[in-house]
PDB file of C-alpha atoms in Angstrom:
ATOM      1  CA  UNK K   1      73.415 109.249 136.816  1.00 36.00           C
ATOM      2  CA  UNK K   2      76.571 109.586 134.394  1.00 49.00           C
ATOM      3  CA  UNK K   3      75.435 110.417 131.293  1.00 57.00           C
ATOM      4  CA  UNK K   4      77.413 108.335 128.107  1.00 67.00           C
ATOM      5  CA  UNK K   5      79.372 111.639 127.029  1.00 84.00           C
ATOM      6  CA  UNK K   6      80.546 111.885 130.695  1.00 88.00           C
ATOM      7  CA  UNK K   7      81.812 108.164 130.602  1.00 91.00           C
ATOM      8  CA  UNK K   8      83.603 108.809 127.194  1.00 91.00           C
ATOM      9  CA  UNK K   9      85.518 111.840 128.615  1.00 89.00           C
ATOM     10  CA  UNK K  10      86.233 110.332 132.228  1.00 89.00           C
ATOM     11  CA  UNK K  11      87.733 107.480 130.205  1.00 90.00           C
ATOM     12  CA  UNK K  12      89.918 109.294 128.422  1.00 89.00           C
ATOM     13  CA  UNK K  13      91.076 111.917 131.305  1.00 85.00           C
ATOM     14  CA  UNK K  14      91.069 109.237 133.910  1.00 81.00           C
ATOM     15  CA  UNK K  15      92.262 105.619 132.186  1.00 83.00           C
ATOM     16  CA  UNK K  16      92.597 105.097 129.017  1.00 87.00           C
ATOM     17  CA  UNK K  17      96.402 104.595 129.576  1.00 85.00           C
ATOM     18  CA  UNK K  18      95.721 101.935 132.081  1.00 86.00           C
ATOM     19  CA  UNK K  19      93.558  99.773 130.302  1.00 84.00           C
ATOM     20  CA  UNK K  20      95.127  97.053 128.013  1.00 84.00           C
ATOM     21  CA  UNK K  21      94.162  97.668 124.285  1.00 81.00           C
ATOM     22  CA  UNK K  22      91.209  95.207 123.995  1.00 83.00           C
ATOM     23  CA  UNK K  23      89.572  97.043 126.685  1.00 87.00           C
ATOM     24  CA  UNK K  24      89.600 100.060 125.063  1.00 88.00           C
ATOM     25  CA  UNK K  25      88.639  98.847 121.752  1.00 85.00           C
ATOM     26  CA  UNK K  26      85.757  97.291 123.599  1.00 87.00           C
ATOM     27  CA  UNK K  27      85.043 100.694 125.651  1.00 89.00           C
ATOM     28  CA  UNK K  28      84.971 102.839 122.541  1.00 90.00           C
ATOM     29  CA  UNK K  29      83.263 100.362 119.967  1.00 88.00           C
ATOM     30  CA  UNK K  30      80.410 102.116 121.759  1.00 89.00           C
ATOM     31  CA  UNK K  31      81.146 105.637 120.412  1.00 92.00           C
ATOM     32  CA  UNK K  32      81.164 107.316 117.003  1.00 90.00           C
ATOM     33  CA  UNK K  33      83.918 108.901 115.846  1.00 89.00           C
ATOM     34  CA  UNK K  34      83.445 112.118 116.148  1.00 89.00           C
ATOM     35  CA  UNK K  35      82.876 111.274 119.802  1.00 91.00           C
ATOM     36  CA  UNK K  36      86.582 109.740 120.077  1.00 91.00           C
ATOM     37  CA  UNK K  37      88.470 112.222 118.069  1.00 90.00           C
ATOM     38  CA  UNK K  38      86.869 115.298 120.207  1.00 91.00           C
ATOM     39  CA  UNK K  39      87.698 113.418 123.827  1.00 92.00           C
ATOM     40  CA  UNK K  40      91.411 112.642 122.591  1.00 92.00           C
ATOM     41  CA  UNK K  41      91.966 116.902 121.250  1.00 92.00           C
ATOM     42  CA  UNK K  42      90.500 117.327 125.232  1.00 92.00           C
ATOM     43  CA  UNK K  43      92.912 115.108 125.998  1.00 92.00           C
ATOM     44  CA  UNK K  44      95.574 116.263 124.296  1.00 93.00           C
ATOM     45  CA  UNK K  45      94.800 119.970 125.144  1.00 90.00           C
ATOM     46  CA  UNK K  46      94.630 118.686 129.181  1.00 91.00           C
ATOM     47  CA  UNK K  47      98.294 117.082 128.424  1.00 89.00           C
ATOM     48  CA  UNK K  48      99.378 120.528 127.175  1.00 86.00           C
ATOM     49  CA  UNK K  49      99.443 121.848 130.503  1.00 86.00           C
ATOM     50  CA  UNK K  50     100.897 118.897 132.370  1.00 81.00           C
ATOM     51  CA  UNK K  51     105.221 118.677 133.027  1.00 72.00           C
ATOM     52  CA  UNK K  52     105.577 115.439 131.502  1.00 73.00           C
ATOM     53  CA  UNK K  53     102.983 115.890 128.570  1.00 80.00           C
ATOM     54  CA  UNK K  54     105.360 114.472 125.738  1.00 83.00           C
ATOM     55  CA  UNK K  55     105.380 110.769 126.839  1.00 87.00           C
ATOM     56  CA  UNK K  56     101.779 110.880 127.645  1.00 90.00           C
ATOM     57  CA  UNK K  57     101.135 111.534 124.492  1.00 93.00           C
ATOM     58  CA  UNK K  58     103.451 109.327 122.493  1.00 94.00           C
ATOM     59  CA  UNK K  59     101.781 106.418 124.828  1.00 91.00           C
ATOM     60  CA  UNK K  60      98.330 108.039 123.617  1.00 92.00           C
ATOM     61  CA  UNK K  61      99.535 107.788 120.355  1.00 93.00           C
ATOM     62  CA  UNK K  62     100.484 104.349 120.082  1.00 91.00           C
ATOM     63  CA  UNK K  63      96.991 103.314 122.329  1.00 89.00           C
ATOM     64  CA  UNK K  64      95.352 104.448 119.643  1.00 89.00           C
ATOM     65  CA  UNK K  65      97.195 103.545 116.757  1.00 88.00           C
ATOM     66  CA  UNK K  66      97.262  99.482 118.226  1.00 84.00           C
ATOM     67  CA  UNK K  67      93.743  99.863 118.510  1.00 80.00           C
ATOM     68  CA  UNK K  68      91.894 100.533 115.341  1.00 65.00           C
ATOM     69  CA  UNK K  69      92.764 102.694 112.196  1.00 67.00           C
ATOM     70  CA  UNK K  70      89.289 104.063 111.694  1.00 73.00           C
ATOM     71  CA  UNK K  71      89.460 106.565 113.856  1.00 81.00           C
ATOM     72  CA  UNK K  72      92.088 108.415 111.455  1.00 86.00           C
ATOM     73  CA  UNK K  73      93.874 110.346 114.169  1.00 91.00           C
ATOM     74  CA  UNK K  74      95.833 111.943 112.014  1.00 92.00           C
ATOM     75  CA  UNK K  75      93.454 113.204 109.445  1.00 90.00           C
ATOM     76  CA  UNK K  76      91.495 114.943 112.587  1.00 88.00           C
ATOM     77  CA  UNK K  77      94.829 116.479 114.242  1.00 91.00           C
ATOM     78  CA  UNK K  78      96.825 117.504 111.628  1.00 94.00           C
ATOM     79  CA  UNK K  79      94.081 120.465 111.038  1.00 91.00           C
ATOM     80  CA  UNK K  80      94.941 121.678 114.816  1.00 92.00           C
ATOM     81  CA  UNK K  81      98.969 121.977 114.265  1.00 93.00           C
ATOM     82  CA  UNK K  82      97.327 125.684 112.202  1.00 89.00           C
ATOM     83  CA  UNK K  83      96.241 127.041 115.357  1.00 91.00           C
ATOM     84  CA  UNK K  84      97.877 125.653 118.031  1.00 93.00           C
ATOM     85  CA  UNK K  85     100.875 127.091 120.743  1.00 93.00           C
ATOM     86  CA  UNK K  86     104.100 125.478 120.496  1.00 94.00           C
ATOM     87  CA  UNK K  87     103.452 123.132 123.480  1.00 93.00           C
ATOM     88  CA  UNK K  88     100.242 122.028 122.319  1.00 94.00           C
ATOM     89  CA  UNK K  89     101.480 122.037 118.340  1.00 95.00           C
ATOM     90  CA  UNK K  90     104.973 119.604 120.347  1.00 95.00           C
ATOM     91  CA  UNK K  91     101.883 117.495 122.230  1.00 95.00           C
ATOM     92  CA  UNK K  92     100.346 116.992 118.629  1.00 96.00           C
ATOM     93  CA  UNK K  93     103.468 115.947 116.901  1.00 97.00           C
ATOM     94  CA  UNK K  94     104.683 113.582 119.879  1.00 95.00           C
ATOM     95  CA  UNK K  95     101.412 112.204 119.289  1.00 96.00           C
ATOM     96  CA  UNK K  96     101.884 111.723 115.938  1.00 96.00           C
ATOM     97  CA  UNK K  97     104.711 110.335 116.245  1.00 95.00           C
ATOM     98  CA  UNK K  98     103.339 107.300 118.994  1.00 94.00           C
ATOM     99  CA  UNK K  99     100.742 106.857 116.166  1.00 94.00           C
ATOM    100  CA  UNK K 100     102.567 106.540 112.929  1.00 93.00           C
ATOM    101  CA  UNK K 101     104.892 103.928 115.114  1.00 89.00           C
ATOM    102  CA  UNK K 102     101.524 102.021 115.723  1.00 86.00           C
ATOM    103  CA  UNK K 103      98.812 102.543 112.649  1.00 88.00           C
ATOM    104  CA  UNK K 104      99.090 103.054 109.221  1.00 89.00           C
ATOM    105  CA  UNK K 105      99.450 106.804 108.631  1.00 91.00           C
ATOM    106  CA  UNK K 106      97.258 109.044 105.782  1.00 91.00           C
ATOM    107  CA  UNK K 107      99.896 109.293 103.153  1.00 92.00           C
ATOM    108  CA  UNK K 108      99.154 112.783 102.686  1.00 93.00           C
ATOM    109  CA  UNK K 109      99.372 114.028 106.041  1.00 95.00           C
ATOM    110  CA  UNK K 110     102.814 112.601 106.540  1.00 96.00           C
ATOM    111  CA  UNK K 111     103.683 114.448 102.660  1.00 96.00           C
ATOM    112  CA  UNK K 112     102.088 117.443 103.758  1.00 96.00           C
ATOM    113  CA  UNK K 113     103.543 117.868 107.093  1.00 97.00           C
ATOM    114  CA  UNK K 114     107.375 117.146 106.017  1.00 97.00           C
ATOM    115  CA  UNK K 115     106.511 119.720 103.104  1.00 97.00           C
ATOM    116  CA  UNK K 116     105.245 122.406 105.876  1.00 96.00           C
ATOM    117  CA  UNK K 117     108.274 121.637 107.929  1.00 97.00           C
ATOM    118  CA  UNK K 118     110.623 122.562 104.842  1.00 97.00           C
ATOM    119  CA  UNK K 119     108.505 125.654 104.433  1.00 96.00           C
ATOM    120  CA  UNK K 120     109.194 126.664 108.418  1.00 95.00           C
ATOM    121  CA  UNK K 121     112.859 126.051 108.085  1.00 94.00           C
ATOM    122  CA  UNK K 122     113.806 128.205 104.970  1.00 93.00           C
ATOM    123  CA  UNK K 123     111.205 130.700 106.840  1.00 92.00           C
ATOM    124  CA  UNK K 124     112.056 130.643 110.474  1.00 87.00           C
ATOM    125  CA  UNK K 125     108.761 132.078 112.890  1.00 87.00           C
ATOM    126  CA  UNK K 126     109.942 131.456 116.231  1.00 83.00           C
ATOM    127  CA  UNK K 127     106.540 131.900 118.057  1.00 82.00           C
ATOM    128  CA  UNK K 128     104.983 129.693 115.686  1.00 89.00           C
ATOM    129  CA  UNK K 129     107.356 126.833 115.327  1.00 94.00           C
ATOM    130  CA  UNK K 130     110.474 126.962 117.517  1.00 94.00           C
ATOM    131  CA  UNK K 131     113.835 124.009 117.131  1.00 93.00           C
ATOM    132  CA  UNK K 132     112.671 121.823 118.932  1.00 94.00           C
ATOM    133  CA  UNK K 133     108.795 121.572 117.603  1.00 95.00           C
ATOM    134  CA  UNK K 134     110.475 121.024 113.953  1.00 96.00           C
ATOM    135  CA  UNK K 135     112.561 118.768 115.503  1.00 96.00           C
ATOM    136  CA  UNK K 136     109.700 117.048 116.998  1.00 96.00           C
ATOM    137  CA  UNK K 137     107.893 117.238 113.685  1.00 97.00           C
ATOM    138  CA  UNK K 138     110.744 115.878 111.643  1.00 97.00           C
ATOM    139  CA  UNK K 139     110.430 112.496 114.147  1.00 96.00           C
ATOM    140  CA  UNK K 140     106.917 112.028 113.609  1.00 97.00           C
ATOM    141  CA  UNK K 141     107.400 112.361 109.818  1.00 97.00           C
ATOM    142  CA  UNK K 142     110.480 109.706 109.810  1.00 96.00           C
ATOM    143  CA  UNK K 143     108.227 107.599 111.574  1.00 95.00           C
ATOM    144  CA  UNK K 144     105.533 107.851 109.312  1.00 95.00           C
ATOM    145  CA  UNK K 145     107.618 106.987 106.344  1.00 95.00           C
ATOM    146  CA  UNK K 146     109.744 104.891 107.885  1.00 94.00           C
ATOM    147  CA  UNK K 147     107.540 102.084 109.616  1.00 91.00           C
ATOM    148  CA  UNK K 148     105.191 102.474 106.423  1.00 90.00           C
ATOM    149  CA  UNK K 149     107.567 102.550 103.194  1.00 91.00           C
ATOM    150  CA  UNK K 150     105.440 100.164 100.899  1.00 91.00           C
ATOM    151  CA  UNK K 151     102.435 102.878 101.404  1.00 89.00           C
ATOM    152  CA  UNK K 152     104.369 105.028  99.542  1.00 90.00           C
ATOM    153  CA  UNK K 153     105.664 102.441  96.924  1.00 86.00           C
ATOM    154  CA  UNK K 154     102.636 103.427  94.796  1.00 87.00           C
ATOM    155  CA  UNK K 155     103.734 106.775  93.888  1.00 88.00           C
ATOM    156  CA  UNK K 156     107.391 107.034  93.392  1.00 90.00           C
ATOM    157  CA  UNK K 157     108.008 110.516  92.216  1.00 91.00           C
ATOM    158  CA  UNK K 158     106.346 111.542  95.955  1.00 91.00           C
ATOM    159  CA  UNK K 159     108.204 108.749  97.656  1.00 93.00           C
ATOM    160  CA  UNK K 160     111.567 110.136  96.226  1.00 94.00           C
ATOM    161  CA  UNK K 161     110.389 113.162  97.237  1.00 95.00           C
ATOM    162  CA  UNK K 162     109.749 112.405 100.457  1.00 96.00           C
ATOM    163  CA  UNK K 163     113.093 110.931 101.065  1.00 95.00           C
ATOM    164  CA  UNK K 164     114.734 114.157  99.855  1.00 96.00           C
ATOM    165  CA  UNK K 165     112.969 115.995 102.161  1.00 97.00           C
ATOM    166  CA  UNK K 166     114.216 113.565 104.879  1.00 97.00           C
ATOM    167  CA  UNK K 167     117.869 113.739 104.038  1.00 96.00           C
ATOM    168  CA  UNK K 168     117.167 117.779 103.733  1.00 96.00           C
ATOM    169  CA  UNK K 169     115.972 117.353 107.555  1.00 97.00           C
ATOM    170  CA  UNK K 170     119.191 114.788 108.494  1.00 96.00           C
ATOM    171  CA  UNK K 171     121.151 117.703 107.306  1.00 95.00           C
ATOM    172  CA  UNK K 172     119.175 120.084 109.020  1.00 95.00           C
ATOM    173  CA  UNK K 173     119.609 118.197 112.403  1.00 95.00           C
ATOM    174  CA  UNK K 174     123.316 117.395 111.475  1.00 95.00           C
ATOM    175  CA  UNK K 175     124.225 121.575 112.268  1.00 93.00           C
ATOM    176  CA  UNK K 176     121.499 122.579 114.238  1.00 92.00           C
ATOM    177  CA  UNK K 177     120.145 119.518 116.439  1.00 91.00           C
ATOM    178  CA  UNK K 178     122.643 116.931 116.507  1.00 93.00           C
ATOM    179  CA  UNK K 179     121.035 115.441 120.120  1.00 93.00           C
ATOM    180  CA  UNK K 180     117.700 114.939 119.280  1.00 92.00           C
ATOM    181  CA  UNK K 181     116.256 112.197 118.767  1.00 91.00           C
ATOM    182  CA  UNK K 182     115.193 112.302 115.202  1.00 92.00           C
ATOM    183  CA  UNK K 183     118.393 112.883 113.995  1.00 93.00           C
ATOM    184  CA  UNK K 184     119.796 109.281 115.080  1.00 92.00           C
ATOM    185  CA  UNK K 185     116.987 107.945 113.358  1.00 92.00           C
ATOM    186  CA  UNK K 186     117.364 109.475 110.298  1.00 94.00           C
ATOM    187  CA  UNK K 187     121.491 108.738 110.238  1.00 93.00           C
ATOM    188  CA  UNK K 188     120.355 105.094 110.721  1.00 91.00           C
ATOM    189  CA  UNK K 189     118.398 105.258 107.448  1.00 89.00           C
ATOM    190  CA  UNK K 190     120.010 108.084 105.236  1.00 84.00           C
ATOM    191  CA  UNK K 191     123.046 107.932 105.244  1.00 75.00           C
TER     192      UNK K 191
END
């Protein structure tokens, strides 16, 4: 007999991507949160290791986001970016980044992680964040202000902030990364 925490976990190693999003929703309704939010960091952590783990986890990150916004995603993840490698910390952000396209971000994790990002720049630890993860983590924060502005109508002094920090990062990509992604995106709305 499969017990429920074995169906929860098969679900999310075997089809969650498979399934249209009412399915899901249904599937999960089922579960608490906690429940979720640990079987998508196994997740995750099981895409870490794959060769194509990046769009996995972009699609994983917009399943999720379409679905429901009370599993706060990004609340639970952000925490992990601390202690992660660079391919799981690059699995996390393209996550974020399918997410924040999808579901209403927390404000604060979207400040906070553009703030961190500035902090890794003007101190550069390549075994802890290399180009391409702060390129990767620029994205997901131009997403998350991007597809959300009026969320951060409410406080102006952070949203002008926040778009400082974004131009910093267009210039940033402008000498360094010119050919990723994130840096279209941000000449599109910057400048």
């Amino acid at each position: 007999m499969i017990t429920s925490d074995q169906k929860i976990k098969a679900f999310f190693q075997q089809k969650i991507l498979d399934v249209d999003d009412d399915e899901i929703d249904k599937f999960l309704k089922d579960y608490s949160n906690d429940q979720v939010i640990q079987c998508l960091f196994d997740k995750l952590k099981s895409l870490s290791k794959l060769q194509y783990c990046y769009e996995c986890s972009w699609l994983l990150g917009r399943v999720l986001g379409g679905i429901s916004n009370k599993y706060s995603a990004d609340t639970q993840l952000y925490s992990l970016l601390n202690t992660s490698t660079i391919v799981e910390k690059q699995v996390l952000l393209n996550f974020l980044s399918g997410y924040w396209d999808n579901a209403k971000p927390n404000i604060e994790i979207v400040v906070t992680l553009a703030e961190d990002i500035a902090y890794i720049i003007t101190n550069p630890d390549e075994l802890k964040w290399d180009r391409e993860t702060i390129c990767l983590g620029m994205e997901a924060v131009a997403l998350g202000y991007l597809n959300n502005k009026q969320l951060f109508h409410f406080n102006k002094d952070r949203e002008n902030k926040l778009r400082q920090t974004l131009k910093n990062f267009m210039a940033y990509l402008s000498n360094f990364a010119p050919e990723y992604p994130a840096h279209q995106l941000l000449l599109k709305h910057f400048n």
